[in-house]
Each structure stands twice: as structure tokens, then as C-alpha cells.
Amino acid sequence: MTLHSVSESGVDVENCADINWDELGFSPVPTDFMYVMKCAKGDNFSEGSLVPFGNIEINPFATIINYGQGIFEGLKAYRTEDGHIVLFRPEQNAQRMKMGADRFCMPYPSIDQFINAVKQTALANKRWVPPLGKGSLYIRPLLMGTGASLSVVPAPEYTLLVYCTPVTNYHKGALNLKVESKFYRAISGTGGTGGIKSVTNYAPVYAATTAAKADGFSDVLFLDSATGKNIEEVSACNVFVVKGNSICTPEANGAILPGITRKSIIEIALDLGYQVTERAISLEEMLDADEVFCTGTAVVVNSVSSVTYKETRTEYKTGAESLSEKLRKILVGIQTGSIEDSRGWTVRID
Ligand code: COI
């Protein structure tokens, strides 16, 4: 069912699904369609199609569920101020999926195939793109080994599945982070998988995040596994540290996910005249910063109000005057069309 024109709250809900958009969170809402494309080992992906959204059938011996042969992406479709629907830098997600597919010995869709699959999914679920100001349509492309194997070898068959759900913010408000000193997110250096969006990178954070949340923290900040001295990443987003005019973020050295929001925020901050460096950042340096913030497709730009390391809690600047808020507004402005997209980051799909 679709609604018409303008709701009582003044939100333009034309062509939007009939749900209470003010109650949107960050959890799966079943939408209408998903996109499926299959490919045998050694072949290239060719034709895919939209099918009704729903459960999938999978061989119990599929390598995704036994050996973790899977990578995913996350990107969003937004309604713009002039009433169109856009994607944000989808070619970047396609390139990152290729990197992960190479690492996990999987065939991958071409950039055009990836963007086409994402576009078709977003358009088929157009009524689930939230009204402007209420959120976005989070699109999840998942590339997985769906062929059966008992041996630890690449699957004989692969599936690209693209599905979506309307979302709003991942976290509510500024973050209170706990520094994790027992578990690591990724092994240091280029030999591990921290730098790809592998399905295997996420469940390992649960032990730390579950314990931290039980103690009232919003999320966990992980340290590098080689020295335990440098900050790396939060469970599902990148981290930045601000001191005066200088902004630093851990370099994408194989252990850090090369985030697309991270990359975009670096470009925006450079344009604003900040000095931006990608390098190792010690915990000590972060505890002496003015501001800390996180970036990611899901979290967008989220300021950090405190970081707790062992028994010491350090507080940071947040709020309307913070740099992270300024950067967030510019990014969201570009994504929703209130700020001119001079870099050609948005792709109109309707
Ligand atoms: C994203 O920001 O798109 C992510 O992939 C984070 C997700 C694990 C919630």
C-alpha cells in the first residue's frame, strides 16, 4: 500500500510504504524484492534477476556456512530534496567487493553488474526508501560460496544476493566507547582479512561488544594485535581523532577496513583546510585528543563522547559546534542534495 502527499507531520510520504517512519531503527524490515545472480566456479557472473524477498534455500555443505567463504557490502539509497533517489559512490563498494572476492578465491560481479544489481534492488523496493529526513534504504550485497564442499577448498558455485531494508541511525547519540584489551578484531598487517568486508570479521567482536554493552558502553574500540598500543577500529566503523586543525585516522594497512565514508570524510576535511593524516595512532595520543568520531555507512559520522580504557574515562567535545557534526552535515547534505555534489559522488537511479 502507498500513502499519498503530505502527512500530518509535514513529511512528504508520497510513494512510501505505510509504516511509522518515526519508529525506524537499525533492524531488518522485510521489503518486497531481492536480487539473485549465480555463477559456477571458473565462470563469470552473467544474468541475475529480482525475486520476492524471503528465506533462501542453501545446501548444508555450502562453503559460506561451513568455512565462512563470504563477503558483503553495505550502501544506501537516499531520497533527495528534489524528490529523486540516489546511491552514494556505489562503484567504490563494487571495487571493494572485488578485493574481498580475490582474497577469498571467489568470482565477482563486474562494476556494472554490481551497480545494476544494487540499482534494480533499490528501485524494486522504492516504497521502502524512507521519506527525506527519516532515514535511508540500507542495501546489502552478499557474495557467497553456495556450492557444497567438505574439503577446505573454494566452492563450486557462487551467489550474489542483494537485499535491503529501511534504516535510520545505527547508534542513538554520541558514543561511549570501551577500549578492548583482551580480544582483537583483526590480525595486524596485510596477511589477514581485516581489510576486506568478510563475513568472518564480525562475529569475533560479539564477545567484546556484548560484555561492553552489559556495562553500559555503546561499542568497543579495538587495538592492533601486534602491539596492543595503537587504535584500529570500532566493531562496525572506522575511527578518527581530532586535535586542533589536525585530523588522524588509522592507516588502511590491511587490518583496517577501507571505509567509503572514511574516504569521503578525508576528502571533505581536506577541502575544508584541515590537515588529515592516515597513520598509526597510539591509545595515548587518542586520550589527549579534542574530539573523536566514527564513520561508516551504517553509523554515518557519529561523535564519541567518551573512551574508557581500563579504569580511566576520557571525555571529548561533541554537539553542534563539534567538527564531527560539521562533517556529518556536509556528507548528509551531499547525499540528500541540499549541498552541491561537486565530486559526482551520487548516482541518480530514478
Ligand atoms: C556498514 O557500515 O555498512 C557496515 O557494514 C556495518 C554493519 C556491519 C552494520
Coordinates of C-alpha atoms and ligand atoms in Angstrom, one line a residue:
M1 CA 0.0 0.0 0.0
T2 CA 1.3 3.5 -0.7
L3 CA 0.4 6.8 1.0
H4 CA -0.3 10.0 -0.8
S5 CA 1.1 13.5 -0.5
V6 CA 2.0 15.1 2.8
S7 CA 1.4 13.5 6.3
E8 CA 0.2 15.5 9.3
S9 CA 3.8 15.9 10.5
G10 CA 4.5 17.6 7.2
V11 CA 6.7 14.8 5.9
D12 CA 6.3 14.1 2.2
V13 CA 5.3 10.4 2.3
E14 CA 4.1 10.0 -1.3
N15 CA 5.1 6.6 -2.7
C16 CA 6.4 5.5 0.7
A17 CA 5.3 2.3 2.5
D18 CA 2.6 2.6 5.1
I19 CA 4.7 2.2 8.2
N20 CA 5.5 4.6 11.1
W21 CA 8.8 6.1 9.8
D22 CA 9.4 7.7 13.2
E23 CA 9.9 4.3 14.7
L24 CA 12.5 3.1 12.2
G25 CA 15.6 1.7 13.8
F26 CA 18.5 -0.4 12.5
S27 CA 17.0 -3.8 12.2
P28 CA 15.7 -5.8 9.3
V29 CA 12.3 -4.7 7.9
P30 CA 11.1 -7.2 5.3
T31 CA 10.9 -5.4 1.9
D32 CA 9.5 -6.6 -1.4
F33 CA 12.3 -7.9 -3.6
M34 CA 15.9 -9.1 -3.6
Y35 CA 18.3 -9.7 -6.5
V36 CA 19.9 -13.0 -7.2
M37 CA 22.8 -13.8 -9.6
K38 CA 24.6 -17.2 -9.7
C39 CA 27.9 -18.2 -11.1
A40 CA 29.9 -21.5 -11.3
K41 CA 33.5 -21.6 -10.2
G42 CA 35.7 -20.6 -13.1
D43 CA 32.9 -18.7 -14.9
N44 CA 31.9 -15.1 -14.8
F45 CA 28.6 -13.8 -13.4
S46 CA 26.1 -13.1 -16.2
E47 CA 22.4 -12.8 -15.8
G48 CA 20.6 -12.1 -12.5
S49 CA 17.0 -11.4 -11.6
L50 CA 14.7 -9.9 -9.0
V51 CA 12.8 -12.4 -6.9
P52 CA 10.4 -11.8 -4.0
F53 CA 12.2 -11.1 -0.7
G54 CA 12.3 -14.1 1.6
N55 CA 14.2 -17.0 3.0
I56 CA 16.8 -18.7 0.8
E57 CA 17.5 -22.4 0.4
I58 CA 21.0 -23.5 0.9
N59 CA 23.0 -26.7 0.8
P60 CA 24.1 -27.5 4.3
F61 CA 27.6 -28.1 2.9
A62 CA 27.8 -24.7 1.3
T63 CA 31.2 -23.1 2.0
I64 CA 29.6 -19.8 3.3
I65 CA 28.0 -21.6 6.3
N66 CA 30.8 -24.1 6.9
Y67 CA 34.0 -22.2 6.1
G68 CA 33.0 -18.5 6.0
Q69 CA 33.5 -18.1 2.3
G70 CA 31.5 -14.8 2.0
I71 CA 32.0 -11.1 1.8
F72 CA 29.4 -8.3 1.9
E73 CA 28.9 -4.7 1.2
G74 CA 26.7 -2.0 2.7
L75 CA 25.5 1.1 0.8
K76 CA 22.5 3.3 1.0
A77 CA 19.8 4.8 -1.3
Y78 CA 18.6 8.3 -0.2
R79 CA 15.6 10.5 -1.2
T80 CA 16.9 13.9 -2.2
E81 CA 15.4 17.3 -1.6
D82 CA 14.2 17.4 -5.2
G83 CA 12.4 14.1 -4.9
H84 CA 14.8 11.7 -6.6
I85 CA 16.5 8.6 -5.4
V86 CA 20.3 8.4 -5.3
L87 CA 23.1 5.9 -4.4
F88 CA 26.3 7.1 -2.8
R89 CA 29.6 6.1 -4.6
P90 CA 28.3 2.5 -5.5
E91 CA 31.4 1.9 -7.7
Q92 CA 33.5 2.1 -4.5
N93 CA 31.6 -0.8 -3.0
A94 CA 31.9 -2.8 -6.2
Q95 CA 35.7 -2.3 -6.1
R96 CA 35.9 -3.3 -2.5
M97 CA 33.9 -6.4 -3.2
K98 CA 36.3 -7.4 -5.9
M99 CA 39.2 -7.1 -3.4
G100 CA 37.5 -9.3 -0.9
A101 CA 36.5 -11.8 -3.6
D102 CA 40.1 -12.1 -4.8
R103 CA 41.2 -12.8 -1.2
F104 CA 38.6 -15.5 -0.8
C105 CA 39.0 -17.0 -4.2
M106 CA 35.5 -16.1 -5.4
P107 CA 34.3 -14.9 -8.8
Y108 CA 32.9 -11.4 -8.5
P109 CA 30.4 -9.2 -10.5
S110 CA 31.8 -6.5 -12.7
I111 CA 31.4 -2.9 -11.5
D112 CA 28.5 -2.5 -14.0
Q113 CA 26.8 -5.7 -12.8
F114 CA 27.2 -4.8 -9.2
I115 CA 25.7 -1.3 -9.7
N116 CA 22.9 -2.7 -11.9
A117 CA 22.0 -5.3 -9.2
V118 CA 22.0 -2.6 -6.5
K119 CA 20.0 -0.2 -8.6
Q120 CA 17.4 -2.8 -9.5
T121 CA 17.1 -3.8 -5.9
A122 CA 16.6 -0.2 -4.7
L123 CA 14.1 0.6 -7.5
A124 CA 12.1 -2.6 -6.9
N125 CA 11.9 -1.6 -3.2
K126 CA 11.4 2.1 -3.9
R127 CA 8.5 2.4 -1.5
W128 CA 10.8 1.4 1.3
V129 CA 13.2 4.3 0.8
P130 CA 12.3 6.4 3.8
P131 CA 11.0 10.0 3.3
L132 CA 13.6 12.7 3.4
G133 CA 14.9 13.2 6.9
K134 CA 13.6 9.8 8.2
G135 CA 16.5 7.6 7.2
S136 CA 17.7 5.7 4.1
L137 CA 17.4 2.3 2.4
Y138 CA 20.4 0.2 3.5
I139 CA 21.4 -2.2 0.7
R140 CA 23.3 -5.3 1.5
P141 CA 25.1 -7.1 -1.4
L142 CA 26.3 -10.5 -0.2
L143 CA 28.7 -12.6 -2.3
M144 CA 29.0 -16.2 -1.0
G145 CA 30.1 -19.7 -1.8
T146 CA 26.8 -21.6 -2.1
G147 CA 28.2 -24.7 -3.7
A148 CA 28.9 -27.7 -1.4
S149 CA 32.3 -28.7 -0.3
L150 CA 33.6 -30.8 2.6
S151 CA 37.2 -30.2 1.8
V152 CA 38.6 -26.8 2.7
V153 CA 38.6 -25.6 -1.0
P154 CA 36.7 -22.9 -2.8
A155 CA 33.0 -23.7 -3.6
P156 CA 31.9 -25.0 -7.0
E157 CA 29.1 -22.4 -7.1
Y158 CA 28.6 -18.7 -6.0
T159 CA 25.7 -16.5 -5.4
L160 CA 25.4 -12.7 -5.3
L161 CA 22.3 -11.8 -3.3
V162 CA 21.3 -8.1 -2.9
Y163 CA 18.6 -7.3 -0.3
C164 CA 17.7 -4.2 1.6
T165 CA 15.9 -2.6 4.5
P166 CA 14.9 0.9 5.5
V167 CA 17.1 2.2 8.4
T168 CA 17.9 5.2 10.5
N169 CA 20.9 5.7 12.7
Y170 CA 22.9 2.7 13.9
H171 CA 23.6 4.3 17.2
K172 CA 21.5 6.8 19.1
G173 CA 23.5 9.8 20.2
A174 CA 27.2 10.2 20.9
L175 CA 29.2 7.0 21.7
N176 CA 30.7 5.9 24.9
L177 CA 33.4 3.5 23.8
K178 CA 35.3 0.9 25.8
V179 CA 38.8 0.1 24.7
E180 CA 39.1 -3.7 24.4
S181 CA 42.3 -5.2 25.8
K182 CA 41.7 -8.9 25.6
F183 CA 40.2 -9.6 22.1
Y184 CA 41.3 -8.3 18.7
R185 CA 39.2 -7.6 15.6
A186 CA 41.9 -8.4 13.1
I187 CA 45.4 -9.7 12.9
S188 CA 47.9 -6.9 12.1
G189 CA 49.5 -6.5 8.6
T190 CA 48.4 -7.4 5.2
G191 CA 48.2 -11.2 5.7
G192 CA 44.8 -11.2 7.5
T193 CA 41.3 -10.3 6.5
G194 CA 40.7 -7.1 8.5
G195 CA 40.9 -5.0 5.3
I196 CA 38.1 -6.8 3.5
K197 CA 34.5 -6.9 4.3
S198 CA 34.5 -10.6 5.1
V199 CA 31.5 -12.2 7.0
T200 CA 34.2 -13.7 9.3
N201 CA 35.2 -10.3 10.7
Y202 CA 32.1 -9.6 12.5
A203 CA 31.0 -12.5 14.9
P204 CA 34.5 -12.3 16.6
V205 CA 33.6 -8.9 18.0
Y206 CA 30.5 -10.2 19.8
A207 CA 32.2 -11.3 23.0
A208 CA 33.7 -7.9 23.5
T209 CA 30.7 -5.8 22.4
T210 CA 28.2 -8.0 24.4
A211 CA 30.3 -7.5 27.6
A212 CA 30.8 -3.8 27.0
K213 CA 27.1 -3.2 26.3
A214 CA 26.2 -5.0 29.5
D215 CA 28.4 -2.5 31.3
G216 CA 26.6 0.4 29.7
F217 CA 29.0 1.2 26.8
S218 CA 27.8 1.9 23.3
D219 CA 30.5 0.0 21.5
V220 CA 34.1 -1.3 21.6
L221 CA 37.3 0.2 20.2
F222 CA 39.8 -2.5 19.2
L223 CA 43.6 -2.2 19.4
D224 CA 46.2 -3.6 17.0
S225 CA 47.0 -7.2 17.6
A226 CA 50.8 -6.8 17.1
T227 CA 51.5 -4.3 19.9
G228 CA 48.2 -3.7 21.6
K229 CA 49.2 0.0 21.7
N230 CA 47.5 1.5 18.6
I231 CA 43.8 2.1 18.0
E232 CA 42.4 0.3 15.0
E233 CA 38.6 0.2 14.5
V234 CA 35.3 0.1 16.3
S235 CA 33.2 -3.1 15.8
A236 CA 31.4 -1.8 12.7
C237 CA 33.1 1.5 11.8
N238 CA 36.3 3.5 11.4
V239 CA 37.6 5.9 13.9
F240 CA 39.1 9.5 13.6
V241 CA 40.9 11.6 16.2
V242 CA 41.0 15.4 16.1
K243 CA 43.5 17.7 17.8
G244 CA 43.3 21.4 16.8
N245 CA 43.5 21.6 13.0
S246 CA 44.8 18.1 12.6
I247 CA 42.7 15.0 11.9
C248 CA 44.1 11.5 12.0
T249 CA 42.8 8.1 11.3
P250 CA 44.5 4.7 11.4
E251 CA 46.0 3.9 8.0
A252 CA 44.3 1.3 5.9
N253 CA 47.2 -1.2 6.3
G254 CA 45.4 -4.5 5.8
A255 CA 43.9 -4.7 9.2
I256 CA 41.6 -1.7 8.8
L257 CA 38.5 -1.7 6.7
P258 CA 39.0 0.9 3.9
G259 CA 35.7 2.6 4.6
I260 CA 33.9 4.6 1.9
T261 CA 32.6 7.1 4.4
R262 CA 36.1 7.2 5.9
K263 CA 37.5 8.1 2.4
S264 CA 34.8 10.6 1.8
I265 CA 35.2 12.4 5.1
I266 CA 39.0 12.6 4.5
E267 CA 38.3 14.4 1.2
I268 CA 35.7 16.7 2.7
A269 CA 38.0 17.6 5.6
L270 CA 41.0 18.3 3.3
D271 CA 38.8 20.6 1.2
L272 CA 37.8 22.4 4.4
G273 CA 41.5 23.1 5.1
Y274 CA 42.2 20.5 7.8
Q275 CA 45.4 18.6 7.9
V276 CA 44.4 14.9 7.5
T277 CA 46.9 12.1 8.1
E278 CA 46.4 8.3 7.8
R279 CA 48.9 6.7 10.2
A280 CA 49.4 4.7 13.4
I281 CA 47.7 6.4 16.3
S282 CA 48.6 5.4 19.8
L283 CA 46.0 5.0 22.5
E284 CA 47.9 7.7 24.5
E285 CA 47.5 10.1 21.6
M286 CA 43.8 9.5 21.3
L287 CA 43.3 10.1 25.0
D288 CA 44.9 13.5 24.5
A289 CA 42.6 14.5 21.6
D290 CA 40.0 17.2 21.5
E291 CA 37.5 15.1 19.6
V292 CA 37.0 11.5 18.4
F293 CA 34.4 10.4 15.9
C294 CA 33.4 7.3 14.0
T295 CA 32.5 6.8 10.3
G296 CA 30.8 4.1 8.3
T297 CA 27.8 3.6 6.0
A298 CA 25.7 2.4 8.9
V299 CA 26.9 4.9 11.5
V300 CA 27.4 7.8 9.0
V301 CA 29.5 10.2 11.2
N302 CA 29.0 9.6 14.9
S303 CA 30.8 11.6 17.6
V304 CA 32.3 9.9 20.5
S305 CA 31.6 11.4 23.9
S306 CA 33.9 9.2 26.0
V307 CA 36.5 6.5 25.7
T308 CA 37.2 4.3 28.7
Y309 CA 40.5 2.4 28.9
K310 CA 40.7 0.1 31.9
E311 CA 39.5 2.4 34.8
T312 CA 40.1 5.7 33.1
R313 CA 37.4 7.6 31.2
T314 CA 38.3 10.4 28.9
E315 CA 35.7 12.8 27.6
Y316 CA 35.6 14.6 24.2
K317 CA 33.9 17.5 22.6
T318 CA 30.5 16.7 21.0
G319 CA 27.4 18.6 19.9
A320 CA 26.5 21.3 17.4
E321 CA 29.9 23.0 17.4
S322 CA 32.0 19.8 17.0
L323 CA 33.9 19.1 13.9
S324 CA 32.2 15.7 13.5
E325 CA 28.8 17.4 13.4
K326 CA 30.1 19.8 10.8
L327 CA 31.4 16.9 8.7
R328 CA 28.3 14.8 9.1
K329 CA 26.1 17.7 7.9
I330 CA 28.2 18.2 4.8
L331 CA 28.2 14.5 4.0
V332 CA 24.4 14.1 4.5
G333 CA 23.9 17.3 2.6
I334 CA 25.7 15.9 -0.4
Q335 CA 23.9 12.6 -0.1
T336 CA 20.4 14.2 0.0
G337 CA 21.0 17.0 -2.4
S338 CA 21.0 20.1 -0.2
I339 CA 24.7 20.6 -0.8
E340 CA 26.0 20.5 -4.4
D341 CA 27.7 17.2 -5.3
S342 CA 30.7 18.8 -7.0
R343 CA 32.7 15.5 -6.9
G344 CA 30.0 13.4 -8.6
W345 CA 29.6 11.0 -5.7
T346 CA 25.9 10.5 -6.0
V347 CA 24.2 8.4 -8.7
R348 CA 20.6 9.2 -9.5
I349 CA 18.7 6.0 -10.2
D350 CA 15.1 7.1 -10.9
Ligands
COI1 C1 28.3 -0.7 7.2 O1 28.5 0.4 7.7 O2 27.7 -0.7 6.1 C2 28.6 -1.9 7.8 O3 28.8 -2.9 7.1 C3 28.4 -2.1 9.3 C4 27.5 -3.2 9.5 C5 28.3 -4.4 9.9 C6 26.4 -2.8 10.5

